[in-house]
Short mmCIF file of C-alpha atoms in Angstrom, two decimals:
data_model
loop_
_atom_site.label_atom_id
_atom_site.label_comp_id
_atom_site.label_asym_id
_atom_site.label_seq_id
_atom_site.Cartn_x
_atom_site.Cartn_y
_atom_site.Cartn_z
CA UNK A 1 63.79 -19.62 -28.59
CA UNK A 2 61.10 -21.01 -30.46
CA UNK A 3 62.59 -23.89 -30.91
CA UNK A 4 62.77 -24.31 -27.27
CA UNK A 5 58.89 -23.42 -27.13
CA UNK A 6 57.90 -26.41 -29.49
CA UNK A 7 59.75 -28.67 -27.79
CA UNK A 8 57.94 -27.75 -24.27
CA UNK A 9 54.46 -27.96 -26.42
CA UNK A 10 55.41 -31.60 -27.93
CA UNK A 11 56.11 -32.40 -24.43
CA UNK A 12 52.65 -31.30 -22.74
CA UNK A 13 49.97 -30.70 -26.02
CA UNK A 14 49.03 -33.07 -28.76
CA UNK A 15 50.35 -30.64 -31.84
CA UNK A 16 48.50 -32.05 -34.02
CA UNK A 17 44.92 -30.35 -32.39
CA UNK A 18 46.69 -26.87 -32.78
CA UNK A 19 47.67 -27.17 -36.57
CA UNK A 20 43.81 -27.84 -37.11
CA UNK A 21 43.09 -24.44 -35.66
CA UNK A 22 41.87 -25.18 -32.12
CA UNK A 23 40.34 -22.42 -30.31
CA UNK A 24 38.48 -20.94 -33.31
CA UNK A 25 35.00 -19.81 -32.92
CA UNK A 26 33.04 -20.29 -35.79
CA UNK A 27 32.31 -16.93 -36.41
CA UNK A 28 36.20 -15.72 -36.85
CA UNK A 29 37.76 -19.41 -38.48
CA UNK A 30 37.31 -16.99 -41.99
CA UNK A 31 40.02 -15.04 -40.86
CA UNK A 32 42.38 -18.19 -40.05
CA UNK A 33 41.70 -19.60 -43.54
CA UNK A 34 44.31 -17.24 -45.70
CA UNK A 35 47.96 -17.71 -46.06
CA UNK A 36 48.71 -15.21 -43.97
CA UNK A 37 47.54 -13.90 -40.50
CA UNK A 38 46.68 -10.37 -39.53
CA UNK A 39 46.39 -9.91 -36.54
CA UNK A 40 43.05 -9.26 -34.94
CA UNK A 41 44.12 -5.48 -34.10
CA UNK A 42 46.29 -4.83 -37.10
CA UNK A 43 49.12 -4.67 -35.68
CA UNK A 44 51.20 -7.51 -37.55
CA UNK A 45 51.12 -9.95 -40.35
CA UNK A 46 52.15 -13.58 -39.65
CA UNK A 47 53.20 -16.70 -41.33
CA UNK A 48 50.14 -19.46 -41.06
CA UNK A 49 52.39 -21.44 -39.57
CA UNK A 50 53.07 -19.63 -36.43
CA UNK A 51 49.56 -19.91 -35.64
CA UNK A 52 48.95 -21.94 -32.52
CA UNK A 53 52.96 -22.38 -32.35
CA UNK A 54 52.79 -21.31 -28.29
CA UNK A 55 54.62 -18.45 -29.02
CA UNK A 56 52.24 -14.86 -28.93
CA UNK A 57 53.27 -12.87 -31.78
CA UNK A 58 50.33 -10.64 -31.77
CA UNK A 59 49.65 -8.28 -28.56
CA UNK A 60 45.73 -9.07 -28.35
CA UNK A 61 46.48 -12.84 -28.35
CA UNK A 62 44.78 -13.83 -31.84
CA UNK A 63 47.52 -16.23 -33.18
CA UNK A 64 47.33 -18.17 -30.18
CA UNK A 65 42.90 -18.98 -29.62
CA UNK A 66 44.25 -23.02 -28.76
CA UNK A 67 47.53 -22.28 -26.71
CA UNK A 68 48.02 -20.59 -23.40
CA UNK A 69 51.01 -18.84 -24.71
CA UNK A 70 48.88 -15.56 -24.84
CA UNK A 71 47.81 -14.25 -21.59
CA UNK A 72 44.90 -11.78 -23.00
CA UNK A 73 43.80 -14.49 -25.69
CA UNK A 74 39.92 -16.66 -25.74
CA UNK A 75 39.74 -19.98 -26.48
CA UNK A 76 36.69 -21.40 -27.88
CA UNK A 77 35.28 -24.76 -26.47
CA UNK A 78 32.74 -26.10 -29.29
CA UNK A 79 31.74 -28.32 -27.23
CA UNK A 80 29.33 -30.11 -29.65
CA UNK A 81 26.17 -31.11 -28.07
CA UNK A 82 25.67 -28.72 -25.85
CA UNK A 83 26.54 -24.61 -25.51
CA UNK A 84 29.78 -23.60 -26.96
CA UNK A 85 31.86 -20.88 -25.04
CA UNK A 86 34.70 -18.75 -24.74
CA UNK A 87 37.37 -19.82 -21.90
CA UNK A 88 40.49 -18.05 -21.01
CA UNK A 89 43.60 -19.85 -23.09
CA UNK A 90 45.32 -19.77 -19.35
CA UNK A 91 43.17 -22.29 -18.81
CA UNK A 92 44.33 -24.13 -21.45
CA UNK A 93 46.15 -27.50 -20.44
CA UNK A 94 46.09 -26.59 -17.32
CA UNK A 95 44.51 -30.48 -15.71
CA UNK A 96 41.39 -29.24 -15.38
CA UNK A 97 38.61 -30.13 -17.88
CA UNK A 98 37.01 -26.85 -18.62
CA UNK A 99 34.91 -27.77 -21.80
CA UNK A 100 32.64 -30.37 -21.72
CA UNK A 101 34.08 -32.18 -24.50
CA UNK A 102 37.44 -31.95 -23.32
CA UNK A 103 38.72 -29.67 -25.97
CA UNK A 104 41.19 -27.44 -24.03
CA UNK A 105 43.00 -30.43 -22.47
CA UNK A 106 44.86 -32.98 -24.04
CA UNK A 107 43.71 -36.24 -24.00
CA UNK A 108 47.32 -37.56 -23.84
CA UNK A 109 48.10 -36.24 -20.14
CA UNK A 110 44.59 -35.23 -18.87
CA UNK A 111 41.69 -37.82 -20.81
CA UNK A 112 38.35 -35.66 -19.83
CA UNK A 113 35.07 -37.13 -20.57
CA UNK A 114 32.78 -36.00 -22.34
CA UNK A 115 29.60 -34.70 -21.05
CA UNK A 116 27.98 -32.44 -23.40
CA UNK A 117 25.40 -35.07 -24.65
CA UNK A 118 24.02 -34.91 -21.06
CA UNK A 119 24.35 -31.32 -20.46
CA UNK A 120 23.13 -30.97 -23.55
CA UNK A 121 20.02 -33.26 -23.44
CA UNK A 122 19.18 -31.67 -19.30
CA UNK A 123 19.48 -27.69 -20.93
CA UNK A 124 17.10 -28.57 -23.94
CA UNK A 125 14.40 -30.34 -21.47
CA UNK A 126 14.52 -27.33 -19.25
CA UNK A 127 14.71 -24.81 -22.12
CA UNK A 128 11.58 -26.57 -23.30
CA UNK A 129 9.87 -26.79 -20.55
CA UNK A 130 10.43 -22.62 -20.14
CA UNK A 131 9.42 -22.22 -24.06
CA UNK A 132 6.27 -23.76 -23.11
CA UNK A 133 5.69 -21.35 -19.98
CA UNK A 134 7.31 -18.26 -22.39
CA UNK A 135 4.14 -19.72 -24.98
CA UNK A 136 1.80 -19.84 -22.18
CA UNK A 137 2.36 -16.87 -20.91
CA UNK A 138 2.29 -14.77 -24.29
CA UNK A 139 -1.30 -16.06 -24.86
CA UNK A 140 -1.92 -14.68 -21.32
CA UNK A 141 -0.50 -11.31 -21.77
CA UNK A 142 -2.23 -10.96 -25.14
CA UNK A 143 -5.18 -11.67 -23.15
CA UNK A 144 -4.52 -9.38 -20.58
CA UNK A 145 -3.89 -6.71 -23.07
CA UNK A 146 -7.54 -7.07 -24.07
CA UNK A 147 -8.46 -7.48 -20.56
CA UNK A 148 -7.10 -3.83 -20.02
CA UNK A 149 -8.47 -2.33 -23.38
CA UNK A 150 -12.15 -3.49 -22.26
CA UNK A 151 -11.59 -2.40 -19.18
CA UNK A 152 -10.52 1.31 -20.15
CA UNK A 153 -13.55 1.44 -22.66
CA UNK A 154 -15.82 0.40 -19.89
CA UNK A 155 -14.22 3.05 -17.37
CA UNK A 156 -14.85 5.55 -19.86
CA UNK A 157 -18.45 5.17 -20.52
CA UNK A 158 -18.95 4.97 -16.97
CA UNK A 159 -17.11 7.94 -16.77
CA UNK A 160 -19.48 9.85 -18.92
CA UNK A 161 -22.88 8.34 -17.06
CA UNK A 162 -20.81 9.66 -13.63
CA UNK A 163 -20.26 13.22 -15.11
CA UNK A 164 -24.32 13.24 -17.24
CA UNK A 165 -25.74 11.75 -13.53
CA UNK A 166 -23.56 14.38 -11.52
CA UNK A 167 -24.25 17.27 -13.37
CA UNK A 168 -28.57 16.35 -12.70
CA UNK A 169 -27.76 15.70 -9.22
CA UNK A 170 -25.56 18.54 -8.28
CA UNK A 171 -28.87 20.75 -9.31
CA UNK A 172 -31.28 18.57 -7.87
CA UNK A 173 -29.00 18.91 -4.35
CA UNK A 174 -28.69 22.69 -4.27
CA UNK A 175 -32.56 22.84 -5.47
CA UNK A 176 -33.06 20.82 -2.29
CA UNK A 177 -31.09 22.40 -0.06
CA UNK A 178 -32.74 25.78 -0.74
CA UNK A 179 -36.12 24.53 -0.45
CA UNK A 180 -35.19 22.63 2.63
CA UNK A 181 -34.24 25.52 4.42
CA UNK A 182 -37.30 27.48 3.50
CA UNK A 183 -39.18 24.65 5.16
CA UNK A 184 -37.52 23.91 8.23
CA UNK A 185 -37.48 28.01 8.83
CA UNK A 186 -41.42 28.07 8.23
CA UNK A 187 -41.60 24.87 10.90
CA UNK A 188 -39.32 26.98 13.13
CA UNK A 189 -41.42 29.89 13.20
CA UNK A 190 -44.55 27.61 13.45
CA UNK A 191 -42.80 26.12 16.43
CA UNK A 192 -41.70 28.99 18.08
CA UNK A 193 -45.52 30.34 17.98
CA UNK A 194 -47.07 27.10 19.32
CA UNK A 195 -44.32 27.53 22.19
CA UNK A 196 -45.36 31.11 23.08
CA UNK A 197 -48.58 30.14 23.17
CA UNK A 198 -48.23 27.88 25.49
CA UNK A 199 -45.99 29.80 27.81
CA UNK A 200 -48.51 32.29 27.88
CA UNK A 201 -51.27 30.17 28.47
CA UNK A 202 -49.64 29.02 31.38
CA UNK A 203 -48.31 32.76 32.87
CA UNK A 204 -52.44 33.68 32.56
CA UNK A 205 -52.64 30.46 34.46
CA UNK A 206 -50.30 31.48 37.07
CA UNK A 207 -51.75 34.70 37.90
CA UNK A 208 -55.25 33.68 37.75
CA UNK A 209 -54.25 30.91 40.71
CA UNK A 210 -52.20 33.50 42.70
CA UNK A 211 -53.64 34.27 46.05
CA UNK A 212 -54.60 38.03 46.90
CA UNK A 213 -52.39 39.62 49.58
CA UNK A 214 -54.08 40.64 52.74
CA UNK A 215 -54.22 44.74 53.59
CA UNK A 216 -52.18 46.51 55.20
CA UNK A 217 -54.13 46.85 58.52
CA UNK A 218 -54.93 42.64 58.74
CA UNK A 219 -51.28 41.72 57.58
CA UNK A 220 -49.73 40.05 60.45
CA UNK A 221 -46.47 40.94 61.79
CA UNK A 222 -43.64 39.54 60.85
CA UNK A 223 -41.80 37.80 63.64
CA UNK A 224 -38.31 38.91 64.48
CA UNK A 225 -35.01 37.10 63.00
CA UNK A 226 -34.19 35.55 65.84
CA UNK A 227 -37.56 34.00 65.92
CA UNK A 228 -37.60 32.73 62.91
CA UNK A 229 -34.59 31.22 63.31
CA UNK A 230 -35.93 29.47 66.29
CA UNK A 231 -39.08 27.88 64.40
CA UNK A 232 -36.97 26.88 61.77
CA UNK A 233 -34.59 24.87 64.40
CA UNK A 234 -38.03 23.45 65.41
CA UNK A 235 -38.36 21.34 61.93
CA UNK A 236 -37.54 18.30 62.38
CA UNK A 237 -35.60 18.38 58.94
CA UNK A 238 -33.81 21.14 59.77
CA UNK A 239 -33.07 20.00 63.32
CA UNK A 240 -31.42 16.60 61.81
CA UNK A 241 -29.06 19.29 59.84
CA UNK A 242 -28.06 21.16 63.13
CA UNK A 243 -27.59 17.85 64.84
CA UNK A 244 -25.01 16.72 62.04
CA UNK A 245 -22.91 20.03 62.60
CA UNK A 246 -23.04 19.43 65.98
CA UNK A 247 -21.56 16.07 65.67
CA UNK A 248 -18.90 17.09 63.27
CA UNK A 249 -17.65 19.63 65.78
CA UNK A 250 -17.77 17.47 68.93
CA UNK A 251 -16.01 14.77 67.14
CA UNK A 252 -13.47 16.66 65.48
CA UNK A 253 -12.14 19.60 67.74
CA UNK A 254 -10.99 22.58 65.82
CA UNK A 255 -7.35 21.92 67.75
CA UNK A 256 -7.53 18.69 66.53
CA UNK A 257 -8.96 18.50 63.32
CA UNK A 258 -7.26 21.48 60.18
CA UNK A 259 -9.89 23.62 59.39
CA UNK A 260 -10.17 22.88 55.70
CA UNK A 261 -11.24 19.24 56.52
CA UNK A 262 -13.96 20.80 58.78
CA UNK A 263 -15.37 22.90 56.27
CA UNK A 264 -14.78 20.21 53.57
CA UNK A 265 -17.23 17.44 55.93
CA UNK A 266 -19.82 20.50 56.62
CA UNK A 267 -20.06 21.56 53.06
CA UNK A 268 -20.59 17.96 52.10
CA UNK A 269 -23.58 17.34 54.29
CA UNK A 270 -24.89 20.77 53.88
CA UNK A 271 -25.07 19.70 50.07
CA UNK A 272 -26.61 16.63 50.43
CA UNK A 273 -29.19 18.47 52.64
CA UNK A 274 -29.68 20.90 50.15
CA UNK A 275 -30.51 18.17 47.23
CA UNK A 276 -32.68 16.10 49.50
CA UNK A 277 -34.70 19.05 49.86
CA UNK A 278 -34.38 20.76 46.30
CA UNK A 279 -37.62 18.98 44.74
CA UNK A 280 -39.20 20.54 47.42
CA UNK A 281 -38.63 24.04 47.55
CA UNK A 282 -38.58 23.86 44.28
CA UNK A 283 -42.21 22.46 43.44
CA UNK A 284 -44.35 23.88 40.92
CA UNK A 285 -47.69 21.82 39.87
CA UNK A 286 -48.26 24.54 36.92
CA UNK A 287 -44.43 24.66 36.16
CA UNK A 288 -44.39 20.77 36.13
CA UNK A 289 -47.39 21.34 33.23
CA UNK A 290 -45.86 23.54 31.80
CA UNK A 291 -42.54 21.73 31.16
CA UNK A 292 -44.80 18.69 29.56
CA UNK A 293 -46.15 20.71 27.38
CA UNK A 294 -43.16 22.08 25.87
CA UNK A 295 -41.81 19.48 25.44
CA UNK A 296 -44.76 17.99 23.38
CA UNK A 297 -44.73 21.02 20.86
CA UNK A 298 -43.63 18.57 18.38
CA UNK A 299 -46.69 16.60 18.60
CA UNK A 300 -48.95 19.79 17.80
CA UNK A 301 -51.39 19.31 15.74
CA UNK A 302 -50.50 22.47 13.81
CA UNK A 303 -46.89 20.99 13.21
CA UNK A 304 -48.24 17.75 12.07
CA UNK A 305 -47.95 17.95 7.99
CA UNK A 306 -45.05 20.58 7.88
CA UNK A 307 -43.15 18.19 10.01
CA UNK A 308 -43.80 15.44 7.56
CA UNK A 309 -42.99 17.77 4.39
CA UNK A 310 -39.77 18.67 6.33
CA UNK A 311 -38.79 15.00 7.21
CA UNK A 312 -39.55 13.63 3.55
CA UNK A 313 -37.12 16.75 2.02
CA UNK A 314 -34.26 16.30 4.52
CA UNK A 315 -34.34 11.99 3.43
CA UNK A 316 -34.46 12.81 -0.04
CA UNK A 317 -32.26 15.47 0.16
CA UNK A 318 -29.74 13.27 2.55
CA UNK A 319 -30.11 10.61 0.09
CA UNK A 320 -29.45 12.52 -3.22
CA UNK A 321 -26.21 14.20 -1.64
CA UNK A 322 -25.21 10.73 -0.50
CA UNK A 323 -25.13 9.80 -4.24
CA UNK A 324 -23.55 12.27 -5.55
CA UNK A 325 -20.54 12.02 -2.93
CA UNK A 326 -20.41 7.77 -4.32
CA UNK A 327 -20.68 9.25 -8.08
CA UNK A 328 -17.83 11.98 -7.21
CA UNK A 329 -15.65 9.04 -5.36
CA UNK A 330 -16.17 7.01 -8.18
CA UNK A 331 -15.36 9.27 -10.58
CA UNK A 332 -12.24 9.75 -8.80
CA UNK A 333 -11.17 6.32 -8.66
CA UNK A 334 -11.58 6.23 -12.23
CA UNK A 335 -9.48 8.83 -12.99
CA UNK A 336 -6.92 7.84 -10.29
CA UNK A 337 -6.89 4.62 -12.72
CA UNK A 338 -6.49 5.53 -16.00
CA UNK A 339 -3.07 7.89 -14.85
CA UNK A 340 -1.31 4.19 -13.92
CA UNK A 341 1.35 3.15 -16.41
CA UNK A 342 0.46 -0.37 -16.72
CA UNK A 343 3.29 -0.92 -19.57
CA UNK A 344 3.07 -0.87 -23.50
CA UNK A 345 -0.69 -1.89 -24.61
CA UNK A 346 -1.42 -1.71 -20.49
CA UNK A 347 0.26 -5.40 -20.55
CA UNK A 348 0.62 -5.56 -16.35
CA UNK A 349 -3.11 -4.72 -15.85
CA UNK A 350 -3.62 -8.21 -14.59
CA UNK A 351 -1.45 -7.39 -11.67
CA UNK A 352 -3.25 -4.48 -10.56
CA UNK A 353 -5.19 -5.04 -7.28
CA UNK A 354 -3.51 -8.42 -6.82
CA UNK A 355 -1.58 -9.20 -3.39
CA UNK A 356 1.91 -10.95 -3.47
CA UNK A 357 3.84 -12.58 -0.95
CA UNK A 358 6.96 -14.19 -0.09
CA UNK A 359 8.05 -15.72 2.83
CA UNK A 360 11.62 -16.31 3.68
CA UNK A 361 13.14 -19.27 4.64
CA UNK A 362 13.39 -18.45 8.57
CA UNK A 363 10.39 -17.05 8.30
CA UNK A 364 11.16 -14.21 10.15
CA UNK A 365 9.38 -11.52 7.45
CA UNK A 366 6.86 -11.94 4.61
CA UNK A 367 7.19 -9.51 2.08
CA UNK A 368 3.62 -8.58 0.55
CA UNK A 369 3.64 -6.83 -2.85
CA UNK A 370 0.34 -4.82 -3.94
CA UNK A 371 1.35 -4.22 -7.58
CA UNK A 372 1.23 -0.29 -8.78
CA UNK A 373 0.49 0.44 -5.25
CA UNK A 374 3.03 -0.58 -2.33
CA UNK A 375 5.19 -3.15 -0.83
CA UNK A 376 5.61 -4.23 3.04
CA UNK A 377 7.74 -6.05 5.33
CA UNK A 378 5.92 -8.18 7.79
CA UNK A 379 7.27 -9.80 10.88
CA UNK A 380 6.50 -8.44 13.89
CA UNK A 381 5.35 -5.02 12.44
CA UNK A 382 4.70 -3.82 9.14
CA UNK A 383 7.37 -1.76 7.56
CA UNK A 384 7.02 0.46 4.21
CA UNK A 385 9.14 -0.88 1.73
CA UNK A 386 8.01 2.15 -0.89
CA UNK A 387 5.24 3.30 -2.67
CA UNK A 388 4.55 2.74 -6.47
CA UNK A 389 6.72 5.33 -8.20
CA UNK A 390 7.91 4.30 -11.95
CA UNK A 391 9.08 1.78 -14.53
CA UNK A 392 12.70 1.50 -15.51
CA UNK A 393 14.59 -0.24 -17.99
CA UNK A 394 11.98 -0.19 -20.59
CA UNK A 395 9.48 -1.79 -18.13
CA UNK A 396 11.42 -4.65 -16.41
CA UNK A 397 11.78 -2.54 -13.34
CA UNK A 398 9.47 -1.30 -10.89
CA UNK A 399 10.30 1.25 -8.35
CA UNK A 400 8.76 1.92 -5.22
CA UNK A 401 10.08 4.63 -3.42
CA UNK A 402 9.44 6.78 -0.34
CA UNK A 403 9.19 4.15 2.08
CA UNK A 404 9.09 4.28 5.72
CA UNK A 405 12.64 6.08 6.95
CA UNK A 406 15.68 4.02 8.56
CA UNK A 407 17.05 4.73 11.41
CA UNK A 408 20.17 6.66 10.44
CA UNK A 409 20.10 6.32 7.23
CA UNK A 410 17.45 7.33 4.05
CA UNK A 411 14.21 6.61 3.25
CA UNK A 412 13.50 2.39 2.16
CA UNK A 413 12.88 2.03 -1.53
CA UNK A 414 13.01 -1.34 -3.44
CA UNK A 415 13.58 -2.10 -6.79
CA UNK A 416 11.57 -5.09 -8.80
CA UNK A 417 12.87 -6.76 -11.11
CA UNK A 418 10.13 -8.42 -13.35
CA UNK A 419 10.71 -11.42 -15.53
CA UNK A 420 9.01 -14.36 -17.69
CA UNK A 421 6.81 -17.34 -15.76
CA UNK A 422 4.33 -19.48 -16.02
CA UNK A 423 2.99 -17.86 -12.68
CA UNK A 424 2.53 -14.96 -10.10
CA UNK A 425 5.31 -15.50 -7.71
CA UNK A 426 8.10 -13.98 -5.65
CA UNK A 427 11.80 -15.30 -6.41
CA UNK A 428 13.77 -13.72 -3.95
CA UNK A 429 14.21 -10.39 -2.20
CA UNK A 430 17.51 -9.39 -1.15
CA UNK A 431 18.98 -6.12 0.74
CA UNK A 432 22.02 -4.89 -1.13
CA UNK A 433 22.91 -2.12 0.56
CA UNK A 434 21.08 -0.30 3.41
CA UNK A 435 17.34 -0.22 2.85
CA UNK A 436 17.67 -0.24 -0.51
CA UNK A 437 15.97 -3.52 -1.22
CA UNK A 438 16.09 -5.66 -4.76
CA UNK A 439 13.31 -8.24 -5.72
CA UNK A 440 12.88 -10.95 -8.25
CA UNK A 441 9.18 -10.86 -9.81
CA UNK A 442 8.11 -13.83 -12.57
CA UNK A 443 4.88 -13.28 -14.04
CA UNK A 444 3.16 -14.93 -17.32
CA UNK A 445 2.64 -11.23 -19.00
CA UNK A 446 5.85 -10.67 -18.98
CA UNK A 447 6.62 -13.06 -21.32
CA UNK A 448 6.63 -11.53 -24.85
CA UNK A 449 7.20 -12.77 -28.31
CA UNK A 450 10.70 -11.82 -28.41
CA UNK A 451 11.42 -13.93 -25.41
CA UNK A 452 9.41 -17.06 -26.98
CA UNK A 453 12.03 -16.60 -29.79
CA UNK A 454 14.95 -16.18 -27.98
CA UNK A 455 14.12 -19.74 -26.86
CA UNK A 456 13.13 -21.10 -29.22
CA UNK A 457 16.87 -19.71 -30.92
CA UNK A 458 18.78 -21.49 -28.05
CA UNK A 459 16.93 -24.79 -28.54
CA UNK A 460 17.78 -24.23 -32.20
CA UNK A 461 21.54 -24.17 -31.13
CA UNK A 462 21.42 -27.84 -30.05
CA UNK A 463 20.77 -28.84 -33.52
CA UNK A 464 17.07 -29.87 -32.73
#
């Protein structure tokens, strides 16, 4: 039988590439280079010559890294130039150039060019070009890192002139507040003594002006009801008013006309003959005198420097309370501040109050992202996304949760995923499952040392 297999392999495989070990990473060819083989799980000791025979002698594959005899096995493209890489050996000789240098196909039945040089030469230009932005972007983030550690200093002295300015002004307030009310109750009760003076001035008035009633024996007699009633229907006034009854009854007749419309039209003109006559029934020279006086208490001359004192205390007293509700805001705001994880060494300060957005490619929605605060959809209306929650794994996610609710199903939340840029922008937001959003966040302080290394490592692995 394995005579049969070598014959199939002369057929389709150049033999001579799998004698020299093709397949072989670099880091396991030690383990190739005895006389025997062991097997990569232990499970069998080979012959070196049945290595890469296209027969699978060991069940994980190992003997066979440059055959596709093995179904589990890896073959290893070296592909020299570029980025060397594991392949399934089913994919080995199989007419399709998988490796860039051709490795896994023989060049007798399927010639494949090779194109590492150009892979290779387009992957180090961009991997440059994003080792410069990694570089760029570390100096930034050890900027912002002293960006936030000046910033915390200077919200902590301003802390303590905010508590040493609140604790003078919350005595100064109360001081004024008590001594405020003492003064506006001493201009009360000067007030209320200038206005009884004056209403009493003005009663003495009254009764001095009042006429004396006739006796008894001289008073004349009062004429009966029905006279009086007579005189009054004499007035022209009050003639006009009988007149308008009478028309309202001769033009509506009670048997044509409901009653509550009747008494609706008569209490409407009665009213408007009331009012037209109200100023004067109701006339009062001394009341009229009276009334302007009163109302000019303010202007007493008795009032005059209490009413200033009172005036000056309620503005300063206005003003100092307005202050210390600023200071107390403040102080809030400050503390509200310092309780934000902005990362290790406060490294995503920069981001904080800055406004993000994305646009999609319909432009049906812009997304708008207000770092360690919230993050909308906008199109139409604004939807909640979430609010700022939490990092996650070790600070290359942000979650914002507790977003506006979806119609049958939970509350939105999205998830951002933060990586290394030269700049502040939005890659892409997706919706994986039911609002439960995912976005892609590049941003220059996220760009560490360790990434600038990694880099610089993969460069390195082109031989440059």
């Amino acid at each position: 039988m394995r005579f049969v297999f070598s014959l199939l392999l002369i057929f389709f495989l150049d033999f001579s590439r799998s004698t020299s070990l093709l397949g072989v990473s670099p880091e396991a060819i030690h383990r190739y280079q005895t006389e025997t083989f062991t097997c990569f799980d232990g499970s069998k000791t080979i012959p070196k010559d049945q290595l890469n025979d296209n027969y699978c002698d060991c069940r994980d594959g190992s003997d066979e890294p440059g055959t596709p005899a093995c179904p589990n096995a890896q073959f290893w493209c070296i592909n020299k130039g570029y980025v060397g890489r594991f392949i399934p050996t089913a994919w080995v000789s199989d007419g399709i150039c998988d490796c860039c240098d051709g490795s896994d196909e023989s060049s007798d039945h399927t010639p494949c060019e090779n194109t590492c040089l150009t892979l290779g030469a387009e992957t180090i230009k961009n991997l440059q070009n994003e080792l410069a932005g990694a570089i760029s972007g570390f100096e930034k983030r050890r900027s912002a890192i002293q960006s936030y550690e000046q910033e915390v200093q200077n919200r902590k002295l301003r802390l303590q002139e905010i508590e040493e300015e609140l604790s003078v002004l919350t005595v100064k307030v109360d001081q004024l507040q008590q001594t405020k009310d003492k003064v506006h109750e001493e201009y009360q009760g000067v007030r209320n003594r200038i206005e009884q003076q004056i209403k009493s001035e003005f009663e003495e008035k009254r009764k001095s002006e009042k006429p004396e009633e006739p006796a008894e024996s001289t008073k004349p007699e009062e004429p009966a009801e029905s006279t009086k009633f007579e005189e009054s229907n004499k007035d022209p006034e009050n003639l006009e008013f009988v007149e308008d009854v009478k028309e309202i009854s001769e033009e509506s007749p009670i048997s044509e006309q409901p009653y509550d419309e009747q008494t609706d039209e008569i209490s409407e003109r009665t009213e408007e003959y009331s009012e037209s006559h109200e100023t004067v029934l109701s006339s009062d020279p001394i009341s009229s005198e009276e009334n302007d006086a009163l109302s000019k208490i303010d202007e007493h001359p008795d009032l005059h420097s209490i009413k200033e004192e009172k005036e000056q205390l309620e503005k300063e007293y206005n003003d100092k309370k307005s202050r210390k509700e600023q200071l107390e805001r403040d102080r809030s705001d400050i503390e509200k501040f310092m309780k934000i994880d902005f990362g290790p060494s406060g490294v995503f300060f920069n981001l904080h109050e800055k406004t993000l957005e994305f646009k999609t490619k319909s432009g049906e929605y812009t997304y708008v992202v207000k770092p360690f605060e919230k993050v909308e959809q906008r199109g139409g209306s604004h939807v909640l996304l979430g609010n700022w929650d939490k990092w996650e794994n070790d600070y290359t996610v942000m979650v914002y949760s507790n977003g506006q609710r979806c119609w049958g199903g939970p509350d939105r939340s999205i998830r951002v995923e933060i990586f290394c840029g030269q700049e502040d922008q939005i890659l892409d937001v997706q919706e994986p499952n039911k609002c439960e959003y995912s976005m892609q966040l590049r941003t220059p302080v996220a760009c560490s040392q360790e990434k600038v290394e990694q880099l610089r490592q993969q460069i390195n692995a082109f031989g440059l």
